[in-house]
């Protein structure tokens, strides 16, 4: 069941509204999803419902990230910068 969920989340990470978020979230999903707990996967799934423009501004530090996503957005930005 978890494998199916991870595959679905990876697909949703690749097929975003803007190309930049496709690249950023795909890299993050490939590196992190399989090691996440169910709670972390729930948070990531909620994050995928957010607007791409907002996500991009959070990841790039242009706008403050909502507190409940702060740790995950920081991790996403770190993965992408490597």
XYZ file of C-alpha atoms in Angstrom:
82
model
C 0.000 0.000 0.000
C 2.791 2.415 0.910
C 4.576 1.676 -2.389
C 1.469 2.693 -4.324
C 1.149 5.880 -2.293
C 4.803 6.775 -2.855
C 4.496 6.175 -6.617
C 1.402 8.379 -6.718
C 3.139 11.152 -4.764
C 6.184 10.960 -7.043
C 3.927 11.313 -10.085
C 2.174 14.314 -8.541
C 5.596 15.815 -7.780
C 6.572 15.566 -11.460
C 3.370 16.939 -12.930
C 2.991 20.351 -11.377
C 1.764 23.613 -12.835
C 5.175 25.160 -13.413
C 8.348 23.485 -14.673
C 10.510 24.783 -11.821
C 8.359 22.993 -9.266
C 8.378 19.820 -11.395
C 12.174 19.794 -11.151
C 12.410 20.762 -7.487
C 9.729 18.415 -6.169
C 10.770 15.498 -8.380
C 14.308 15.651 -7.005
C 12.988 15.827 -3.456
C 10.506 12.992 -3.962
C 13.150 10.721 -5.485
C 15.527 11.277 -2.580
C 13.181 11.408 0.404
C 9.739 9.821 0.027
C 10.708 6.197 0.547
C 12.265 7.032 3.929
C 9.355 9.126 5.215
C 6.984 8.104 7.977
C 3.245 8.021 7.349
C 2.940 11.383 9.124
C 5.608 12.935 6.922
C 3.925 11.520 3.818
C 0.643 13.070 4.987
C 2.351 16.457 5.311
C 3.991 16.120 1.894
C 0.659 15.178 0.353
C -0.930 18.267 1.913
C 1.955 20.352 0.565
C 1.224 19.097 -2.950
C -2.228 20.678 -2.707
C -0.655 24.123 -2.327
C -0.360 26.542 -5.234
C 2.879 26.193 -7.227
C 3.574 29.921 -7.138
C 3.379 29.869 -3.336
C 5.567 26.745 -3.134
C 8.176 28.301 -5.394
C 8.299 31.478 -3.312
C 8.633 29.461 -0.093
C 11.396 27.223 -1.469
C 13.362 30.168 -2.839
C 12.890 32.225 0.332
C 11.010 35.041 -1.393
C 8.098 34.686 1.035
C 7.946 33.287 4.565
C 6.818 29.668 4.714
C 3.772 28.797 6.846
C 5.015 27.315 10.121
C 3.532 23.841 9.589
C 5.518 23.438 6.349
C 8.699 25.229 7.454
C 10.830 22.153 8.184
C 9.794 20.339 5.008
C 10.279 23.406 2.798
C 13.740 23.881 4.313
C 14.555 20.233 3.521
C 13.228 20.615 -0.033
C 15.389 23.688 -0.585
C 18.453 21.850 0.736
C 17.920 18.854 -1.577
C 17.461 21.086 -4.577
C 20.609 23.137 -3.862
C 22.827 20.036 -3.868
